[in-house]
Every structure is written in structure tokens, then in C-alpha cells.
PDB file of C-alpha atoms in Angstrom:
ATOM      1  CA  MET A   1     103.743 134.197 169.795  1.00  0.00           C
ATOM      2  CA  THR A   2     105.489 136.664 167.536  1.00  0.00           C
ATOM      3  CA  THR A   3     106.849 135.412 164.223  1.00  0.00           C
ATOM      4  CA  GLN A   4     110.268 136.814 163.520  1.00  0.00           C
ATOM      5  CA  PRO A   5     111.027 137.641 159.900  1.00  0.00           C
ATOM      6  CA  ALA A   6     113.717 135.518 158.325  1.00  0.00           C
ATOM      7  CA  SER A   7     117.064 137.160 158.218  1.00  0.00           C
ATOM      8  CA  ARG A   8     118.553 134.830 155.619  1.00  0.00           C
ATOM      9  CA  PRO A   9     117.518 131.952 153.301  1.00  0.00           C
ATOM     10  CA  ALA A  10     117.045 128.616 155.054  1.00  0.00           C
ATOM     11  CA  TYR A  11     118.967 126.913 152.271  1.00  0.00           C
ATOM     12  CA  GLU A  12     120.329 127.663 148.834  1.00  0.00           C
ATOM     13  CA  ILE A  13     119.384 126.155 145.467  1.00  0.00           C
ATOM     14  CA  PRO A  14     122.144 125.621 142.908  1.00  0.00           C
ATOM     15  CA  THR A  15     121.849 128.062 140.062  1.00  0.00           C
ATOM     16  CA  HIS A  16     122.276 125.301 137.476  1.00  0.00           C
ATOM     17  CA  LEU A  17     119.335 123.262 138.815  1.00  0.00           C
ATOM     18  CA  GLY A  18     117.246 123.713 135.654  1.00  0.00           C
ATOM     19  CA  ALA A  19     120.015 122.511 133.349  1.00  0.00           C
ATOM     20  CA  ALA A  20     120.860 119.604 135.642  1.00  0.00           C
ATOM     21  CA  ALA A  21     117.216 118.496 135.919  1.00  0.00           C
ATOM     22  CA  HIS A  22     116.700 118.600 132.161  1.00  0.00           C
ATOM     23  CA  ALA A  23     119.948 116.701 131.594  1.00  0.00           C
ATOM     24  CA  ALA A  24     118.854 114.024 134.072  1.00  0.00           C
ATOM     25  CA  LEU A  25     115.451 113.716 132.408  1.00  0.00           C
ATOM     26  CA  ASP A  26     117.067 113.479 128.964  1.00  0.00           C
ATOM     27  CA  ALA A  27     119.463 110.793 130.205  1.00  0.00           C
ATOM     28  CA  ASP A  28     116.609 108.840 131.782  1.00  0.00           C
ATOM     29  CA  ARG A  29     114.585 109.058 128.572  1.00  0.00           C
ATOM     30  CA  ALA A  30     117.576 107.966 126.485  1.00  0.00           C
ATOM     31  CA  ALA A  31     118.229 105.041 128.833  1.00  0.00           C
ATOM     32  CA  ARG A  32     114.612 103.872 128.614  1.00  0.00           C
ATOM     33  CA  ASP A  33     114.680 104.164 124.815  1.00  0.00           C
ATOM     34  CA  GLN A  34     117.910 102.168 124.687  1.00  0.00           C
ATOM     35  CA  LEU A  35     116.436  99.542 127.025  1.00  0.00           C
ATOM     36  CA  GLY A  36     113.321  99.235 124.879  1.00  0.00           C
ATOM     37  CA  ARG A  37     115.311  98.815 121.667  1.00  0.00           C
ATOM     38  CA  ALA A  38     117.600  96.231 123.207  1.00  0.00           C
ATOM     39  CA  MET A  39     114.688  94.206 124.601  1.00  0.00           C
ATOM     40  CA  LEU A  40     112.870  94.278 121.246  1.00  0.00           C
ATOM     41  CA  VAL A  41     115.942  92.930 119.471  1.00  0.00           C
ATOM     42  CA  ALA A  42     116.362  90.333 122.227  1.00  0.00           C
ATOM     43  CA  THR A  43     112.723  89.276 121.766  1.00  0.00           C
ATOM     44  CA  ALA A  44     113.260  88.812 118.018  1.00  0.00           C
ATOM     45  CA  ALA A  45     116.386  86.775 118.792  1.00  0.00           C
ATOM     46  CA  ALA A  46     114.443  84.627 121.282  1.00  0.00           C
ATOM     47  CA  VAL A  47     111.816  83.761 118.637  1.00  0.00           C
ATOM     48  CA  ARG A  48     114.609  82.784 116.253  1.00  0.00           C
ATOM     49  CA  ASP A  49     116.277  80.643 118.913  1.00  0.00           C
ATOM     50  CA  ILE A  50     113.064  78.779 119.731  1.00  0.00           C
ATOM     51  CA  LEU A  51     112.406  77.968 116.070  1.00  0.00           C
ATOM     52  CA  THR A  52     116.015  77.029 115.203  1.00  0.00           C
ATOM     53  CA  GLY A  53     117.035  75.204 118.372  1.00  0.00           C
ATOM     54  CA  TYR A  54     119.554  77.968 119.123  1.00  0.00           C
ATOM     55  CA  GLU A  55     121.245  77.663 115.728  1.00  0.00           C
ATOM     56  CA  PRO A  56     121.530  81.344 114.704  1.00  0.00           C
ATOM     57  CA  ASP A  57     122.336  80.609 111.049  1.00  0.00           C
ATOM     58  CA  ALA A  58     119.560  78.050 110.549  1.00  0.00           C
ATOM     59  CA  PRO A  59     116.534  79.033 108.426  1.00  0.00           C
ATOM     60  CA  PHE A  60     113.286  79.858 110.205  1.00  0.00           C
ATOM     61  CA  ASP A  61     109.906  81.340 109.322  1.00  0.00           C
ATOM     62  CA  ALA A  62     108.493  84.041 111.605  1.00  0.00           C
ATOM     63  CA  SER A  63     107.292  87.585 111.012  1.00  0.00           C
ATOM     64  CA  ALA A  64     105.424  88.427 114.235  1.00  0.00           C
ATOM     65  CA  VAL A  65     104.844  87.192 117.784  1.00  0.00           C
ATOM     66  CA  GLU A  66     101.947  87.804 120.146  1.00  0.00           C
ATOM     67  CA  LEU A  67     102.569  89.479 123.505  1.00  0.00           C
ATOM     68  CA  VAL A  68      99.982  89.926 126.244  1.00  0.00           C
ATOM     69  CA  GLU A  69      99.989  92.749 128.795  1.00  0.00           C
ATOM     70  CA  GLY A  70     100.113  91.590 132.396  1.00  0.00           C
ATOM     71  CA  GLU A  71      98.590  93.259 135.437  1.00  0.00           C
ATOM     72  CA  ASP A  72     101.835  95.139 136.090  1.00  0.00           C
ATOM     73  CA  GLY A  73     101.828  96.554 132.555  1.00  0.00           C
ATOM     74  CA  SER A  74     104.692  94.416 131.233  1.00  0.00           C
ATOM     75  CA  LEU A  75     104.350  92.171 128.186  1.00  0.00           C
ATOM     76  CA  PHE A  76     104.790  88.408 128.082  1.00  0.00           C
ATOM     77  CA  PRO A  77     104.617  85.870 125.220  1.00  0.00           C
ATOM     78  CA  ASN A  78     101.746  83.414 125.038  1.00  0.00           C
ATOM     79  CA  GLY A  79     103.311  81.126 122.416  1.00  0.00           C
ATOM     80  CA  ARG A  80     101.512  82.426 119.310  1.00  0.00           C
ATOM     81  CA  TYR A  81     103.433  83.660 116.297  1.00  0.00           C
ATOM     82  CA  TRP A  82     102.936  84.294 112.580  1.00  0.00           C
ATOM     83  CA  THR A  83     104.922  83.093 109.577  1.00  0.00           C
ATOM     84  CA  LEU A  84     106.075  85.321 106.728  1.00  0.00           C
ATOM     85  CA  ALA A  85     103.050  84.146 104.768  1.00  0.00           C
ATOM     86  CA  GLY A  86     100.748  85.357 107.577  1.00  0.00           C
ATOM     87  CA  GLU A  87      99.849  81.905 108.957  1.00  0.00           C
ATOM     88  CA  GLU A  88      99.200  81.852 112.704  1.00  0.00           C
ATOM     89  CA  ARG A  89     100.985  79.073 114.586  1.00  0.00           C
ATOM     90  CA  THR A  90     102.140  78.187 118.086  1.00  0.00           C
ATOM     91  CA  PHE A  91     105.639  77.324 119.229  1.00  0.00           C
ATOM     92  CA  THR A  92     104.276  74.094 120.698  1.00  0.00           C
ATOM     93  CA  GLU A  93     102.976  72.989 117.293  1.00  0.00           C
ATOM     94  CA  THR A  94     106.311  73.756 115.671  1.00  0.00           C
ATOM     95  CA  VAL A  95     108.956  72.579 118.153  1.00  0.00           C
ATOM     96  CA  GLY A  96     107.080  70.614 120.820  1.00  0.00           C
ATOM     97  CA  ALA A  97     105.801  71.416 124.280  1.00  0.00           C
ATOM     98  CA  ALA A  98     109.081  71.112 126.211  1.00  0.00           C
ATOM     99  CA  GLU A  99     111.182  73.256 123.875  1.00  0.00           C
ATOM    100  CA  ALA A 100     108.365  75.771 123.510  1.00  0.00           C
ATOM    101  CA  GLY A 101     107.876  76.065 127.273  1.00  0.00           C
ATOM    102  CA  ASN A 102     111.571  76.587 127.954  1.00  0.00           C
ATOM    103  CA  GLY A 103     111.869  79.091 125.124  1.00  0.00           C
ATOM    104  CA  ILE A 104     108.828  81.112 126.202  1.00  0.00           C
ATOM    105  CA  HIS A 105     110.154  81.220 129.776  1.00  0.00           C
ATOM    106  CA  GLY A 106     113.477  82.566 128.535  1.00  0.00           C
ATOM    107  CA  MET A 107     111.806  85.103 126.247  1.00  0.00           C
ATOM    108  CA  SER A 108     109.720  86.393 129.158  1.00  0.00           C
ATOM    109  CA  GLU A 109     112.887  87.588 130.857  1.00  0.00           C
ATOM    110  CA  TRP A 110     113.327  90.074 127.990  1.00  0.00           C
ATOM    111  CA  THR A 111     109.709  91.021 127.319  1.00  0.00           C
ATOM    112  CA  ALA A 112     109.195  91.907 130.987  1.00  0.00           C
ATOM    113  CA  TYR A 113     111.070  95.134 130.221  1.00  0.00           C
ATOM    114  CA  LEU A 114     108.551  96.007 127.499  1.00  0.00           C
ATOM    115  CA  ASN A 115     106.259  97.911 129.824  1.00  0.00           C
ATOM    116  CA  ASP A 116     104.856 101.390 130.404  1.00  0.00           C
ATOM    117  CA  SER A 117     108.339 102.868 130.810  1.00  0.00           C
ATOM    118  CA  THR A 118     109.401 101.688 127.334  1.00  0.00           C
ATOM    119  CA  ARG A 119     105.987 101.942 125.623  1.00  0.00           C
ATOM    120  CA  ASP A 120     107.131 104.789 123.383  1.00  0.00           C
ATOM    121  CA  VAL A 121     109.598 102.354 121.784  1.00  0.00           C
ATOM    122  CA  TRP A 122     107.646  99.100 121.427  1.00  0.00           C
ATOM    123  CA  TYR A 123     104.098 100.326 120.809  1.00  0.00           C
ATOM    124  CA  ASP A 124     104.771 101.629 117.284  1.00  0.00           C
ATOM    125  CA  LEU A 125     105.998  98.161 116.242  1.00  0.00           C
ATOM    126  CA  CYS A 126     102.824  96.475 117.492  1.00  0.00           C
ATOM    127  CA  THR A 127      99.307  95.950 116.221  1.00  0.00           C
ATOM    128  CA  GLU A 128      96.572  95.627 118.826  1.00  0.00           C
ATOM    129  CA  GLN A 129      94.920  92.197 118.918  1.00  0.00           C
ATOM    130  CA  PRO A 130      91.694  90.981 120.505  1.00  0.00           C
ATOM    131  CA  ASP A 131      92.053  90.681 124.286  1.00  0.00           C
ATOM    132  CA  ARG A 132      93.329  87.392 125.676  1.00  0.00           C
ATOM    133  CA  ASP A 133      91.477  86.418 128.867  1.00  0.00           C
ATOM    134  CA  GLY A 134      90.586  90.037 129.431  1.00  0.00           C
ATOM    135  CA  ARG A 135      94.133  91.301 128.989  1.00  0.00           C
ATOM    136  CA  PRO A 136      95.351  93.545 126.112  1.00  0.00           C
ATOM    137  CA  ALA A 137      97.276  91.654 123.428  1.00  0.00           C
ATOM    138  CA  TYR A 138      99.666  92.899 120.769  1.00  0.00           C
ATOM    139  CA  ARG A 139     101.211  91.528 117.598  1.00  0.00           C
ATOM    140  CA  LEU A 140     104.886  92.541 117.528  1.00  0.00           C
ATOM    141  CA  ASP A 141     106.372  92.898 114.036  1.00  0.00           C
ATOM    142  CA  LEU A 142     109.682  91.040 114.295  1.00  0.00           C
ATOM    143  CA  LEU A 143     111.392  92.300 111.145  1.00  0.00           C
ATOM    144  CA  PRO A 144     111.642  95.976 112.169  1.00  0.00           C
ATOM    145  CA  ALA A 145     112.259  94.890 115.767  1.00  0.00           C
ATOM    146  CA  ALA A 146     115.293  92.854 114.735  1.00  0.00           C
ATOM    147  CA  ALA A 147     116.567  95.743 112.608  1.00  0.00           C
ATOM    148  CA  LEU A 148     116.537  98.329 115.417  1.00  0.00           C
ATOM    149  CA  GLN A 149     119.793 100.175 115.947  1.00  0.00           C
ATOM    150  CA  LEU A 150     121.134  99.249 119.380  1.00  0.00           C
ATOM    151  CA  ASP A 151     123.670 102.049 119.676  1.00  0.00           C
ATOM    152  CA  GLU A 152     121.842 105.255 118.800  1.00  0.00           C
ATOM    153  CA  SER A 153     125.093 107.206 118.849  1.00  0.00           C
ATOM    154  CA  ALA A 154     126.663 104.996 116.194  1.00  0.00           C
ATOM    155  CA  PRO A 155     126.348 106.399 112.679  1.00  0.00           C
ATOM    156  CA  ALA A 156     123.992 104.484 110.393  1.00  0.00           C
ATOM    157  CA  PRO A 157     125.875 102.480 107.767  1.00  0.00           C
ATOM    158  CA  VAL A 158     126.078 104.192 104.418  1.00  0.00           C
ATOM    159  CA  ARG A 159     124.527 102.102 101.665  1.00  0.00           C
ATOM    160  CA  GLN A 160     126.489 102.042  98.436  1.00  0.00           C
ATOM    161  CA  ARG A 161     124.627 102.504  95.177  1.00  0.00           C
ATOM    162  CA  GLY A 162     123.514  99.116  93.869  1.00  0.00           C
ATOM    163  CA  GLN A 163     123.857  97.469  97.287  1.00  0.00           C
ATOM    164  CA  MET A 164     121.071  95.006  98.079  1.00  0.00           C
ATOM    165  CA  VAL A 165     118.931  95.203 101.212  1.00  0.00           C
ATOM    166  CA  GLU A 166     116.625  92.550 102.679  1.00  0.00           C
ATOM    167  CA  VAL A 167     112.902  93.277 102.836  1.00  0.00           C
ATOM    168  CA  LEU A 168     109.521  91.591 102.716  1.00  0.00           C
ATOM    169  CA  VAL A 169     107.792  91.992  99.355  1.00  0.00           C
ATOM    170  CA  CYS A 170     104.265  91.425  98.124  1.00  0.00           C
ATOM    171  CA  ALA A 171     102.455  91.602  94.780  1.00  0.00           C
ATOM    172  CA  ASN A 172      98.857  90.725  95.668  1.00  0.00           C
ATOM    173  CA  ASP A 173      98.145  92.195  99.139  1.00  0.00           C
ATOM    174  CA  SER A 174      98.241  88.750 100.751  1.00  0.00           C
ATOM    175  CA  ASP A 175     101.337  86.632 100.024  1.00  0.00           C
ATOM    176  CA  ARG A 176     104.555  88.016 101.502  1.00  0.00           C
ATOM    177  CA  TYR A 177     108.068  86.762 100.811  1.00  0.00           C
ATOM    178  CA  PRO A 178     111.573  87.711 102.010  1.00  0.00           C
ATOM    179  CA  ALA A 179     113.826  89.000  99.244  1.00  0.00           C
ATOM    180  CA  MET A 180     116.894  91.055  98.463  1.00  0.00           C
ATOM    181  CA  VAL A 181     116.255  94.222  96.481  1.00  0.00           C
ATOM    182  CA  ASP A 182     118.314  97.069  95.084  1.00  0.00           C
ATOM    183  CA  PRO A 183     116.524 100.280  96.180  1.00  0.00           C
ATOM    184  CA  ASP A 184     117.974 102.025  93.128  1.00  0.00           C
ATOM    185  CA  ASP A 185     116.335  99.507  90.785  1.00  0.00           C
ATOM    186  CA  GLN A 186     112.665 100.546  90.891  1.00  0.00           C
ATOM    187  CA  ARG A 187     110.025 101.134  88.242  1.00  0.00           C
ATOM    188  CA  ASP A 188     107.254 103.525  89.261  1.00  0.00           C
ATOM    189  CA  GLY A 189     108.029 102.688  92.890  1.00  0.00           C
ATOM    190  CA  TYR A 190     107.925  98.900  92.408  1.00  0.00           C
ATOM    191  CA  VAL A 191     111.011  96.848  93.246  1.00  0.00           C
ATOM    192  CA  LYS A 192     112.736  93.944  91.516  1.00  0.00           C
ATOM    193  CA  PRO A 193     113.136  91.267  94.213  1.00  0.00           C
ATOM    194  CA  TRP A 194     115.682  88.447  94.167  1.00  0.00           C
ATOM    195  CA  PHE A 195     114.560  85.286  95.992  1.00  0.00           C
ATOM    196  CA  ASP A 196     116.497  82.319  97.321  1.00  0.00           C
ATOM    197  CA  LEU A 197     115.532  78.894  95.979  1.00  0.00           C
ATOM    198  CA  ASP A 198     113.448  77.894  99.010  1.00  0.00           C
ATOM    199  CA  THR A 199     111.345  81.028  98.576  1.00  0.00           C
ATOM    200  CA  VAL A 200     111.042  80.372  94.836  1.00  0.00           C
ATOM    201  CA  ARG A 201     109.614  76.942  95.697  1.00  0.00           C
ATOM    202  CA  ARG A 202     106.995  78.658  97.909  1.00  0.00           C
ATOM    203  CA  ILE A 203     106.118  81.074  95.115  1.00  0.00           C
ATOM    204  CA  ALA A 204     105.855  78.167  92.676  1.00  0.00           C
ATOM    205  CA  GLU A 205     103.485  76.299  94.980  1.00  0.00           C
ATOM    206  CA  GLN A 206     101.308  79.365  95.480  1.00  0.00           C
ATOM    207  CA  THR A 207     101.132  80.392  91.800  1.00  0.00           C
ATOM    208  CA  GLN A 208     100.216  76.880  90.712  1.00  0.00           C
ATOM    209  CA  ALA A 209      97.494  76.712  93.359  1.00  0.00           C
ATOM    210  CA  ASP A 210      96.156  80.110  92.219  1.00  0.00           C
ATOM    211  CA  ALA A 211      96.143  78.971  88.588  1.00  0.00           C
ATOM    212  CA  ALA A 212      94.178  75.858  89.520  1.00  0.00           C
ATOM    213  CA  ARG A 213      91.685  77.997  91.423  1.00  0.00           C
ATOM    214  CA  TYR A 214      91.286  80.990  89.091  1.00  0.00           C
ATOM    215  CA  GLY A 215      92.415  79.665  85.720  1.00  0.00           C
ATOM    216  CA  HIS A 216      95.735  79.678  83.912  1.00  0.00           C
ATOM    217  CA  ASP A 217      94.714  82.576  81.662  1.00  0.00           C
ATOM    218  CA  SER A 218      94.916  84.970  84.594  1.00  0.00           C
ATOM    219  CA  VAL A 219      97.915  83.651  86.539  1.00  0.00           C
ATOM    220  CA  ASP A 220     101.557  83.221  85.523  1.00  0.00           C
ATOM    221  CA  THR A 221     102.954  80.099  87.141  1.00  0.00           C
ATOM    222  CA  VAL A 222     106.427  79.369  88.481  1.00  0.00           C
ATOM    223  CA  HIS A 223     107.976  75.897  88.277  1.00  0.00           C
ATOM    224  CA  VAL A 224     111.145  74.522  89.846  1.00  0.00           C
ATOM    225  CA  LEU A 225     112.597  71.511  88.034  1.00  0.00           C
ATOM    226  CA  GLU A 226     115.201  69.692  90.089  1.00  0.00           C
ATOM    227  CA  GLY A 227     117.550  66.846  89.373  1.00  0.00           C
ATOM    228  CA  GLY A 228     120.874  65.384  90.347  1.00  0.00           C
ATOM    229  CA  ASP A 229     123.993  63.693  89.089  1.00  0.00           C
ATOM    230  CA  CYS A 230     127.352  62.506  90.323  1.00  0.00           C
ATOM    231  CA  ALA A 231     130.710  64.033  89.505  1.00  0.00           C
ATOM    232  CA  VAL A 232     133.766  61.764  89.560  1.00  0.00           C
ATOM    233  CA  ARG A 233     136.761  63.189  91.390  1.00  0.00           C
ATOM    234  CA  HIS A 234     140.390  62.569  90.411  1.00  0.00           C
ATOM    235  CA  ASP A 235     140.703  59.913  93.113  1.00  0.00           C
ATOM    236  CA  GLY A 236     137.751  58.002  91.684  1.00  0.00           C
ATOM    237  CA  SER A 237     135.276  58.976  94.394  1.00  0.00           C
ATOM    238  CA  THR A 238     131.997  60.573  93.470  1.00  0.00           C
ATOM    239  CA  GLU A 239     130.393  63.830  94.515  1.00  0.00           C
ATOM    240  CA  PRO A 240     126.624  64.309  94.309  1.00  0.00           C
ATOM    241  CA  LEU A 241     125.493  67.290  92.271  1.00  0.00           C
ATOM    242  CA  LYS A 242     122.111  68.962  92.442  1.00  0.00           C
ATOM    243  CA  TYR A 243     120.536  71.076  89.738  1.00  0.00           C
ATOM    244  CA  ALA A 244     117.560  73.407  89.690  1.00  0.00           C
ATOM    245  CA  VAL A 245     115.888  75.073  86.722  1.00  0.00           C
ATOM    246  CA  VAL A 246     113.352  77.813  87.405  1.00  0.00           C
ATOM    247  CA  LEU A 247     110.665  78.438  84.787  1.00  0.00           C
ATOM    248  CA  VAL A 248     107.983  81.100  84.569  1.00  0.00           C
ATOM    249  CA  VAL A 249     105.057  80.301  82.258  1.00  0.00           C
ATOM    250  CA  CYS A 250     102.796  83.069  80.971  1.00  0.00           C
ATOM    251  CA  TRP A 251      99.850  80.974  79.773  1.00  0.00           C
ATOM    252  CA  MET A 252      98.024  83.822  78.045  1.00  0.00           C
ATOM    253  CA  TYR A 253     100.939  84.147  75.604  1.00  0.00           C
ATOM    254  CA  LEU A 254     100.723  80.552  74.350  1.00  0.00           C
ATOM    255  CA  ASP A 255      98.002  81.199  71.733  1.00  0.00           C
ATOM    256  CA  GLY A 256      99.143  84.645  70.641  1.00  0.00           C
ATOM    257  CA  GLU A 257     101.935  86.425  68.866  1.00  0.00           C
ATOM    258  CA  LYS A 258     104.081  86.300  71.999  1.00  0.00           C
ATOM    259  CA  ARG A 259     104.036  82.518  72.282  1.00  0.00           C
ATOM    260  CA  GLU A 260     107.835  82.409  71.966  1.00  0.00           C
ATOM    261  CA  GLN A 261     107.985  84.482  75.155  1.00  0.00           C
ATOM    262  CA  ALA A 262     105.497  82.292  77.018  1.00  0.00           C
ATOM    263  CA  VAL A 263     108.168  80.279  78.849  1.00  0.00           C
ATOM    264  CA  GLN A 264     111.050  82.051  80.518  1.00  0.00           C
ATOM    265  CA  VAL A 265     114.059  80.311  82.060  1.00  0.00           C
ATOM    266  CA  LEU A 266     115.358  82.364  84.964  1.00  0.00           C
ATOM    267  CA  GLN A 267     119.085  82.602  85.552  1.00  0.00           C
ATOM    268  CA  PRO A 268     120.345  82.955  89.128  1.00  0.00           C
ATOM    269  CA  ASN A 269     122.607  85.814  90.122  1.00  0.00           C
ATOM    270  CA  LYS A 270     126.009  85.287  91.729  1.00  0.00           C
ATOM    271  CA  ASP A 271     124.302  84.649  95.089  1.00  0.00           C
ATOM    272  CA  GLY A 272     122.017  81.954  93.676  1.00  0.00           C
ATOM    273  CA  ARG A 273     118.899  84.133  93.773  1.00  0.00           C
ATOM    274  CA  TYR A 274     116.180  84.436  91.143  1.00  0.00           C
ATOM    275  CA  ALA A 275     114.295  87.570  90.047  1.00  0.00           C
ATOM    276  CA  VAL A 276     110.850  85.993  89.792  1.00  0.00           C
ATOM    277  CA  GLY A 277     108.454  88.383  88.070  1.00  0.00           C
ATOM    278  CA  GLY A 278     110.954  91.211  87.852  1.00  0.00           C
ATOM    279  CA  HIS A 279     109.300  94.616  87.639  1.00  0.00           C
ATOM    280  CA  ASP A 280     106.390  93.253  85.585  1.00  0.00           C
ATOM    281  CA  TRP A 281     104.724  91.619  88.605  1.00  0.00           C
ATOM    282  CA  GLN A 282     104.750  94.973  90.428  1.00  0.00           C
ATOM    283  CA  TRP A 283     106.317  93.729  93.614  1.00  0.00           C
ATOM    284  CA  TYR A 284     106.307  96.318  96.387  1.00  0.00           C
ATOM    285  CA  ALA A 285     108.330  96.436  99.584  1.00  0.00           C
ATOM    286  CA  LEU A 286     106.646  96.248 102.980  1.00  0.00           C
ATOM    287  CA  GLY A 287     107.629  98.483 105.865  1.00  0.00           C
ATOM    288  CA  GLY A 288     106.621  98.696 109.511  1.00  0.00           C
ATOM    289  CA  GLN A 289     103.185  97.223 110.281  1.00  0.00           C
ATOM    290  CA  LEU A 290     103.557  95.519 106.855  1.00  0.00           C
ATOM    291  CA  ASN A 291     102.426  98.685 105.092  1.00  0.00           C
ATOM    292  CA  PRO A 292     103.289  99.027 101.367  1.00  0.00           C
ATOM    293  CA  GLN A 293     106.235 101.299 100.611  1.00  0.00           C
ATOM    294  CA  ILE A 294     105.718 102.647  97.094  1.00  0.00           C
ATOM    295  CA  PRO A 295     108.314 103.870  96.318  1.00  0.00           C
ATOM    296  CA  PHE A 296     110.658 101.968  98.585  1.00  0.00           C
ATOM    297  CA  ARG A 297     113.017 104.059 100.703  1.00  0.00           C
ATOM    298  CA  PRO A 298     115.229 101.992 103.013  1.00  0.00           C
TER     299      PRO A 298
END
């Protein structure tokens, strides 16, 4: 059989194939990145909802959640999470078995999209954990996950000079607290955090425990004195009033020339926050993976 040479092309390829293929790949990559960001934010929201009973403005304490990789490569929650202080807990311990089970089931609908196709997005926000039943496990940092920009095309908000931002801060490599800081108010890279009263109570408890363990000469202690009263309205009814006084005691000053500076009464700012320790305690901001940011650049 004689093979006849082709007299014309069997088919034609569009001249713009290369550009079209690259555009399609770029669009696919952008879509997967957008999906990963959205599912990470949804996961952070699901943890909040479990711990607050779906009250978005209610206080809650969570900094990370554990996700386990399934056989298909997607992640799913196993009910473990960590508080801002680094304490490991389970949703069942905190909210009960029924609420935890329903919440974990709902969260799984979002984490199922955290898989190989979106790994480039979620992996950098995770720390590898010991395997769980032979499956890879990861600790997802919820603070940067919740702060991800959902619309990449939207311009990032411009921070005004002196504007506060919310971060986790630490002064001893172990105890971490949420605070508002002014990135422009730093000393040698250390920030001046402003804490709400609930966080001040936590700091007070921890500093007093440290002083009892290591001695008052080496630890400044924080104390929250609270009281109440009743105000009489014009109609004769009463309104309960609550007061709080925050003290910082530097015990090493009591026997020296600085004894008059040994006790400091902290004044709250207009938002009711207290600058415990100021710059002197060398608070530093924590970034992704809870790494120190010295200096802090939001």
C-alpha cells in the first residue's frame, strides 16, 4: 500500500493558543487560591460559631484548630483546638457533645475544600502535628486565617497613622494575649499593647502565680480591684455601677529609692483598655505561625 503525502493540514490550531492556555491556567490558579482563602476564613468562622453558640459578637478563646488529612487528601476537623494561651482543648469539653458534633459536621463542609488543589494557600498557615491514627495532622493558625483578604482584587485598606490594629502579643515566649497596638508606637521594635479588662484579669492571674512560684523580687504583679455601687436616677430608681482599678506593683522598688514608683495605677483609654507593662515589659507582636515580629510591621 502506497502512502500518499498529505496535501493540506488535517486541522488548524488557533494562533492564540499559547495565550489562551496561559490565561486559562492563570484563571484556574486564581480560582483555587480564592477558594482556599474563602474556606480558611469559613473554617475560622465555624470555630467561632461552635464556641459562641452562633453569636458572632460573643467573646471566645481560640487561636488554632487541628485538621487531619483524609485518604482523599482533604482536611477534616477532629474536635481539638487551642486557646490564645496555648492550652489544648476539645469542643466537646467546652460546649458539650451534641453541639460539638453538629459544629464539627458543619465545619467539615468547608474544610473538605482544603485539599491538594488548595494546598498552596492553607499549608503556610499550618504547623505539622504528630499523625492521628496514621493520618497527617495539622494545626491551623486561626488568627491569620480569619484575616485573609477574600477579594484579592480589592485594594488593601490604608491604615492611618496612629490607628490601632489587633494582634497577639507576648513578653516571655509562652503567655500570649490579644491586644490593640499602634504600629507607630514602638521602642526598639517592641510594641505598647492595650488590653481589655478580661485580658487584664488573665494577666493579673498569671503574674501573681509567677510571683508565687519565682519570688516577688523578679516579677511585677498586676492586680484588678473591683467594686460596685448604685446610682439613683431622677425617677428614684437605681442603676448598678461597676468599678475597676488596675494596679501594677514593682516589688523590687519597695525597698529602694524608687519606692514611690513601686505602685502604678493604670488609667484606661477611651476604649476602656489598659496599657499593662507599656514598653518596659518588652511586649512583641506575633505573626503567622506565632513567630515574633520585632519590629512589628502590620
